[in-house]
Amino acid sequence: MTQEIQPVRGMNDVLPAEIGAWQHLEAVTRALLTAYGYEEIRVPLLERTELFRRAIGEHTDVVGKEMYTFTDRGGDSLTLRPEATAGIVRALISNRLLRGQRHKLWCLGPMFRHEAPQAGRYRQFWQVDVEAVGCPGPDVDAELIALSARLWQRLGLEGLTLEINSLGTAESRRAYRARLVEYFERHESSLDADSRRRLGGNPLRILDSKNPELQELIAGAPLLTEHLDPESAAHFEALRRMLDSVGVAYTINPRLVRGLDYYNRTVFEWITTASGAQNAVCSGGRYDGLIAQLGGEATPAVGFAMGVERLVALLVAAGGVPAAVPPDVYVVVSGERATAAALRIVERLRAERPHLRFELNVGGGNFKAQFRRADKSGAPLALVIGDDELARGVLGVKPLRIESGQSECPIEALAAGVDAALAGLGRD
Ligand code: ATP
Ligand code: MG
């Protein structure tokens, strides 16, 4: 036997059995974002490698060891996007859409990171990305966070908690960084290999370490929130007041630093308390410097990304997935003439009643087998197209989910007959 081709590790198929949860999540999210005035944008999966190096930062895990980078046939270094913000910003710049304009955008699609695959952590995973470009104030940060809180509520997800922090400005972060390096250098012998490596490039990331043996050392480190510049402190204070006023509960996590370098001031993360190691479902923050850093005119911005697989898992666990909708009518076909005529009849019905779902029995089968399929489909009504009926210009009409005999309906009045039969079953 020919050997079967294996899927790529860490990349999943979303099968029809699971798609209901995905579609529900997408529909609720799309409706909510539209209601808040956000517009969809679609950007390429491939970008120049340089974009991510410059945006995300050389010393991050994402750029350092997780990117899918290759040289294309033209000799350019390209990378499968590991996140969406850089590409969206690039699109705003490339299409000359900045010019002091504001943009409220969202994007849905797959991202790629070469991580160690495990539950909730994949090499291709989907994100919903939301970005508000052009507003410097804490009001837009607060509205974005309120939007995410409302999304959990609309999806029926409970037990998500919000952590916030402020990273200050690039300058205040530099000053803090020096103090942090000084502190960790004093304790260098207690650091693990990962943290020692980060000490040179990205010392703030040490605060994010999951190593239990480092927690005490990290707890003693100087706090970023104590080194904020006055404007950032005021921004953070205003954000907290607004969250309080709309009743979005949060905790301040002074060690929340985020894995991408472009953030400043507000950062936040929604965490699930459900068991499992991957607990972040949505994370984001402000990135006022990124657009200028990528060659656009200096424009403040804030955004977040949520992990679709992790949210889908929570949605399924919470029983929040609506049941699949069965067809309205199952069409049973018997006989040679009937088979030849069935498609024409059903296509006419589909044209006349575009809101109804007709499941035509294709691929043959005897009457009994077809009625078994009709029952299994969940349709409330069957139409029976048989040679005898056709000869008399009628079709059989049979309710499926109640005890009832079969009646007949003239072919020329079929659409109205289907309406009446469905209405009689409480399905109009
Ligand atoms: P983590 O701490 O779990 O690695 P992150 O900080 O790298 O997350 P972001 O880059 O902020 O995550 O991406 C936003 C969201 O995308 C995360 O909150 C998470 O829900 C999801 N996500 C990130 N990486 C993965 C992955 N490899 N597989 C599945 N979902 C992911
Ligand atoms: Mg990560």
PDB file of N, CA and C in Angstrom, residues 261-317:
ATOM      1  N   ASP A 261       8.135  43.051  21.732  1.00  0.00           N
ATOM      2  CA  ASP A 261       8.838  44.229  22.243  1.00  0.00           C
ATOM      3  C   ASP A 261       8.116  45.555  22.014  1.00  0.00           C
ATOM      4  N   TYR A 262       7.099  45.579  21.147  1.00  0.00           N
ATOM      5  CA  TYR A 262       6.605  46.892  20.725  1.00  0.00           C
ATOM      6  C   TYR A 262       5.657  47.568  21.711  1.00  0.00           C
ATOM      7  N   TYR A 263       5.318  46.915  22.814  1.00  0.00           N
ATOM      8  CA  TYR A 263       4.332  47.511  23.712  1.00  0.00           C
ATOM      9  C   TYR A 263       4.894  48.649  24.569  1.00  0.00           C
ATOM     10  N   ASN A 264       4.030  49.600  24.908  1.00  0.00           N
ATOM     11  CA  ASN A 264       4.345  50.611  25.912  1.00  0.00           C
ATOM     12  C   ASN A 264       3.057  50.906  26.679  1.00  0.00           C
ATOM     13  N   ARG A 265       3.177  51.585  27.782  1.00  0.00           N
ATOM     14  CA  ARG A 265       2.019  51.891  28.635  1.00  0.00           C
ATOM     15  C   ARG A 265       1.137  50.652  28.864  1.00  0.00           C
ATOM     16  N   THR A 266      -0.152  50.755  28.522  1.00  0.00           N
ATOM     17  CA  THR A 266      -1.093  49.686  28.872  1.00  0.00           C
ATOM     18  C   THR A 266      -0.746  48.319  28.272  1.00  0.00           C
ATOM     19  N   VAL A 267      -0.662  47.301  29.113  1.00  0.00           N
ATOM     20  CA  VAL A 267      -0.686  45.920  28.611  1.00  0.00           C
ATOM     21  C   VAL A 267      -1.726  45.156  29.425  1.00  0.00           C
ATOM     22  N   PHE A 268      -2.345  44.171  28.802  1.00  0.00           N
ATOM     23  CA  PHE A 268      -3.340  43.398  29.541  1.00  0.00           C
ATOM     24  C   PHE A 268      -3.427  41.979  29.010  1.00  0.00           C
ATOM     25  N   GLU A 269      -3.983  41.116  29.824  1.00  0.00           N
ATOM     26  CA  GLU A 269      -4.103  39.715  29.456  1.00  0.00           C
ATOM     27  C   GLU A 269      -5.348  39.143  30.145  1.00  0.00           C
ATOM     28  N   TRP A 270      -6.136  38.420  29.393  1.00  0.00           N
ATOM     29  CA  TRP A 270      -7.256  37.671  29.977  1.00  0.00           C
ATOM     30  C   TRP A 270      -6.794  36.243  30.202  1.00  0.00           C
ATOM     31  N   ILE A 271      -6.985  35.766  31.415  1.00  0.00           N
ATOM     32  CA  ILE A 271      -6.489  34.453  31.820  1.00  0.00           C
ATOM     33  C   ILE A 271      -7.687  33.583  32.173  1.00  0.00           C
ATOM     34  N   THR A 272      -7.625  32.312  31.764  1.00  0.00           N
ATOM     35  CA  THR A 272      -8.681  31.397  32.206  1.00  0.00           C
ATOM     36  C   THR A 272      -8.208  30.643  33.450  1.00  0.00           C
ATOM     37  N   THR A 273      -9.145  30.426  34.335  1.00  0.00           N
ATOM     38  CA  THR A 273      -8.814  29.670  35.538  1.00  0.00           C
ATOM     39  C   THR A 273      -9.049  28.176  35.313  1.00  0.00           C
ATOM     40  N   ALA A 274      -9.611  27.826  34.142  1.00  0.00           N
ATOM     41  CA  ALA A 274      -9.821  26.410  33.823  1.00  0.00           C
ATOM     42  C   ALA A 274      -8.480  25.694  33.806  1.00  0.00           C
ATOM     43  N   SER A 275      -8.501  24.397  34.140  1.00  0.00           N
ATOM     44  CA  SER A 275      -7.248  23.662  34.243  1.00  0.00           C
ATOM     45  C   SER A 275      -6.567  23.596  32.881  1.00  0.00           C
ATOM     46  N   GLY A 276      -5.285  23.323  32.901  1.00  0.00           N
ATOM     47  CA  GLY A 276      -4.511  23.276  31.660  1.00  0.00           C
ATOM     48  C   GLY A 276      -3.443  24.351  31.710  1.00  0.00           C
ATOM     49  N   ALA A 277      -2.317  24.042  31.065  1.00  0.00           N
ATOM     50  CA  ALA A 277      -1.158  24.925  31.210  1.00  0.00           C
ATOM     51  C   ALA A 277      -1.302  26.231  30.442  1.00  0.00           C
ATOM     52  N   GLN A 278      -2.051  26.202  29.324  1.00  0.00           N
ATOM     53  CA  GLN A 278      -2.105  27.396  28.475  1.00  0.00           C
ATOM     54  C   GLN A 278      -3.277  28.258  28.921  1.00  0.00           C
ATOM     55  N   ASN A 279      -2.990  29.258  29.738  1.00  0.00           N
ATOM     56  CA  ASN A 279      -4.112  29.964  30.343  1.00  0.00           C
ATOM     57  C   ASN A 279      -4.417  31.331  29.750  1.00  0.00           C
ATOM     58  N   ALA A 280      -3.550  31.846  28.875  1.00  0.00           N
ATOM     59  CA  ALA A 280      -3.831  33.172  28.299  1.00  0.00           C
ATOM     60  C   ALA A 280      -4.740  33.007  27.079  1.00  0.00           C
ATOM     61  N   VAL A 281      -5.887  33.664  27.101  1.00  0.00           N
ATOM     62  CA  VAL A 281      -6.777  33.542  25.947  1.00  0.00           C
ATOM     63  C   VAL A 281      -6.804  34.813  25.107  1.00  0.00           C
ATOM     64  N   CYS A 282      -6.345  35.908  25.686  1.00  0.00           N
ATOM     65  CA  CYS A 282      -6.434  37.169  24.950  1.00  0.00           C
ATOM     66  C   CYS A 282      -5.413  38.127  25.554  1.00  0.00           C
ATOM     67  N   SER A 283      -4.588  38.696  24.718  1.00  0.00           N
ATOM     68  CA  SER A 283      -3.570  39.585  25.269  1.00  0.00           C
ATOM     69  C   SER A 283      -3.313  40.743  24.326  1.00  0.00           C
ATOM     70  N   GLY A 284      -2.930  41.860  24.913  1.00  0.00           N
ATOM     71  CA  GLY A 284      -2.685  43.013  24.062  1.00  0.00           C
ATOM     72  C   GLY A 284      -2.106  44.172  24.819  1.00  0.00           C
ATOM     73  N   GLY A 285      -2.120  45.313  24.169  1.00  0.00           N
ATOM     74  CA  GLY A 285      -1.588  46.503  24.794  1.00  0.00           C
ATOM     75  C   GLY A 285      -1.392  47.621  23.798  1.00  0.00           C
ATOM     76  N   ARG A 286      -0.800  48.685  24.313  1.00  0.00           N
ATOM     77  CA  ARG A 286      -0.581  49.895  23.524  1.00  0.00           C
ATOM     78  C   ARG A 286       0.774  49.813  22.843  1.00  0.00           C
ATOM     79  N   TYR A 287       0.835  50.309  21.616  1.00  0.00           N
ATOM     80  CA  TYR A 287       2.124  50.294  20.887  1.00  0.00           C
ATOM     81  C   TYR A 287       2.303  51.610  20.142  1.00  0.00           C
ATOM     82  N   ASP A 288       2.533  52.663  20.910  1.00  0.00           N
ATOM     83  CA  ASP A 288       2.590  54.012  20.337  1.00  0.00           C
ATOM     84  C   ASP A 288       3.807  54.240  19.445  1.00  0.00           C
ATOM     85  N   GLY A 289       4.862  53.451  19.627  1.00  0.00           N
ATOM     86  CA  GLY A 289       6.084  53.697  18.855  1.00  0.00           C
ATOM     87  C   GLY A 289       6.195  52.860  17.596  1.00  0.00           C
ATOM     88  N   LEU A 290       5.366  51.829  17.467  1.00  0.00           N
ATOM     89  CA  LEU A 290       5.596  50.828  16.415  1.00  0.00           C
ATOM     90  C   LEU A 290       5.461  51.400  15.000  1.00  0.00           C
ATOM     91  N   ILE A 291       4.456  52.236  14.797  1.00  0.00           N
ATOM     92  CA  ILE A 291       4.181  52.678  13.425  1.00  0.00           C
ATOM     93  C   ILE A 291       5.355  53.498  12.893  1.00  0.00           C
ATOM     94  N   ALA A 292       5.887  54.405  13.722  1.00  0.00           N
ATOM     95  CA  ALA A 292       7.061  55.188  13.306  1.00  0.00           C
ATOM     96  C   ALA A 292       8.258  54.258  13.102  1.00  0.00           C
ATOM     97  N   GLN A 293       8.384  53.272  13.979  1.00  0.00           N
ATOM     98  CA  GLN A 293       9.491  52.319  13.892  1.00  0.00           C
ATOM     99  C   GLN A 293       9.469  51.534  12.577  1.00  0.00           C
ATOM    100  N   LEU A 294       8.264  51.415  11.981  1.00  0.00           N
ATOM    101  CA  LEU A 294       8.144  50.696  10.711  1.00  0.00           C
ATOM    102  C   LEU A 294       8.109  51.658   9.528  1.00  0.00           C
ATOM    103  N   GLY A 295       8.397  52.929   9.780  1.00  0.00           N
ATOM    104  CA  GLY A 295       8.526  53.873   8.672  1.00  0.00           C
ATOM    105  C   GLY A 295       7.276  54.687   8.374  1.00  0.00           C
ATOM    106  N   GLY A 296       6.231  54.544   9.199  1.00  0.00           N
ATOM    107  CA  GLY A 296       5.027  55.357   9.007  1.00  0.00           C
ATOM    108  C   GLY A 296       5.116  56.628   9.826  1.00  0.00           C
ATOM    109  N   GLU A 297       4.140  57.536   9.634  1.00  0.00           N
ATOM    110  CA  GLU A 297       4.163  58.732  10.478  1.00  0.00           C
ATOM    111  C   GLU A 297       3.728  58.351  11.884  1.00  0.00           C
ATOM    112  N   ALA A 298       4.421  58.944  12.875  1.00  0.00           N
ATOM    113  CA  ALA A 298       4.198  58.561  14.269  1.00  0.00           C
ATOM    114  C   ALA A 298       2.704  58.612  14.593  1.00  0.00           C
ATOM    115  N   THR A 299       2.135  57.488  15.004  1.00  0.00           N
ATOM    116  CA  THR A 299       0.700  57.380  15.275  1.00  0.00           C
ATOM    117  C   THR A 299       0.516  56.445  16.467  1.00  0.00           C
ATOM    118  N   PRO A 300      -0.212  56.878  17.488  1.00  0.00           N
ATOM    119  CA  PRO A 300      -0.432  55.989  18.627  1.00  0.00           C
ATOM    120  C   PRO A 300      -1.416  54.884  18.258  1.00  0.00           C
ATOM    121  N   ALA A 301      -1.341  53.760  18.947  1.00  0.00           N
ATOM    122  CA  ALA A 301      -2.255  52.655  18.643  1.00  0.00           C
ATOM    123  C   ALA A 301      -2.298  51.687  19.815  1.00  0.00           C
ATOM    124  N   VAL A 302      -3.397  50.934  19.856  1.00  0.00           N
ATOM    125  CA  VAL A 302      -3.557  49.928  20.900  1.00  0.00           C
ATOM    126  C   VAL A 302      -4.349  48.762  20.299  1.00  0.00           C
ATOM    127  N   GLY A 303      -4.077  47.552  20.760  1.00  0.00           N
ATOM    128  CA  GLY A 303      -4.796  46.410  20.193  1.00  0.00           C
ATOM    129  C   GLY A 303      -4.631  45.163  21.033  1.00  0.00           C
ATOM    130  N   PHE A 304      -5.313  44.110  20.617  1.00  0.00           N
ATOM    131  CA  PHE A 304      -5.139  42.831  21.299  1.00  0.00           C
ATOM    132  C   PHE A 304      -5.388  41.692  20.324  1.00  0.00           C
ATOM    133  N   ALA A 305      -4.942  40.515  20.717  1.00  0.00           N
ATOM    134  CA  ALA A 305      -5.206  39.314  19.922  1.00  0.00           C
ATOM    135  C   ALA A 305      -5.740  38.233  20.836  1.00  0.00           C
ATOM    136  N   MET A 306      -6.737  37.489  20.341  1.00  0.00           N
ATOM    137  CA  MET A 306      -7.198  36.379  21.156  1.00  0.00           C
ATOM    138  C   MET A 306      -6.979  35.062  20.426  1.00  0.00           C
ATOM    139  N   GLY A 307      -6.721  34.023  21.188  1.00  0.00           N
ATOM    140  CA  GLY A 307      -6.414  32.715  20.630  1.00  0.00           C
ATOM    141  C   GLY A 307      -7.696  31.924  20.403  1.00  0.00           C
ATOM    142  N   VAL A 308      -8.006  31.672  19.136  1.00  0.00           N
ATOM    143  CA  VAL A 308      -9.297  31.061  18.804  1.00  0.00           C
ATOM    144  C   VAL A 308      -9.397  29.627  19.334  1.00  0.00           C
ATOM    145  N   GLU A 309      -8.322  28.815  19.162  1.00  0.00           N
ATOM    146  CA  GLU A 309      -8.412  27.419  19.643  1.00  0.00           C
ATOM    147  C   GLU A 309      -8.698  27.372  21.145  1.00  0.00           C
ATOM    148  N   ARG A 310      -8.024  28.244  21.900  1.00  0.00           N
ATOM    149  CA  ARG A 310      -8.217  28.224  23.359  1.00  0.00           C
ATOM    150  C   ARG A 310      -9.629  28.671  23.723  1.00  0.00           C
ATOM    151  N   LEU A 311     -10.164  29.642  22.995  1.00  0.00           N
ATOM    152  CA  LEU A 311     -11.533  30.090  23.276  1.00  0.00           C
ATOM    153  C   LEU A 311     -12.556  29.045  22.852  1.00  0.00           C
ATOM    154  N   VAL A 312     -12.302  28.403  21.713  1.00  0.00           N
ATOM    155  CA  VAL A 312     -13.215  27.347  21.258  1.00  0.00           C
ATOM    156  C   VAL A 312     -13.266  26.237  22.308  1.00  0.00           C
ATOM    157  N   ALA A 313     -12.117  25.875  22.860  1.00  0.00           N
ATOM    158  CA  ALA A 313     -12.092  24.819  23.882  1.00  0.00           C
ATOM    159  C   ALA A 313     -12.932  25.229  25.093  1.00  0.00           C
ATOM    160  N   LEU A 314     -12.831  26.493  25.496  1.00  0.00           N
ATOM    161  CA  LEU A 314     -13.633  26.965  26.636  1.00  0.00           C
ATOM    162  C   LEU A 314     -15.120  26.960  26.295  1.00  0.00           C
ATOM    163  N   LEU A 315     -15.418  27.377  25.061  1.00  0.00           N
ATOM    164  CA  LEU A 315     -16.810  27.437  24.613  1.00  0.00           C
ATOM    165  C   LEU A 315     -17.445  26.047  24.620  1.00  0.00           C
ATOM    166  N   VAL A 316     -16.707  25.068  24.117  1.00  0.00           N
ATOM    167  CA  VAL A 316     -17.209  23.694  24.080  1.00  0.00           C
ATOM    168  C   VAL A 316     -17.401  23.180  25.507  1.00  0.00           C
ATOM    169  N   ALA A 317     -16.413  23.439  26.361  1.00  0.00           N
ATOM    170  CA  ALA A 317     -16.506  22.971  27.751  1.00  0.00           C
ATOM    171  C   ALA A 317     -17.687  23.613  28.469  1.00  0.00           C
TER     172      ALA A 317
END
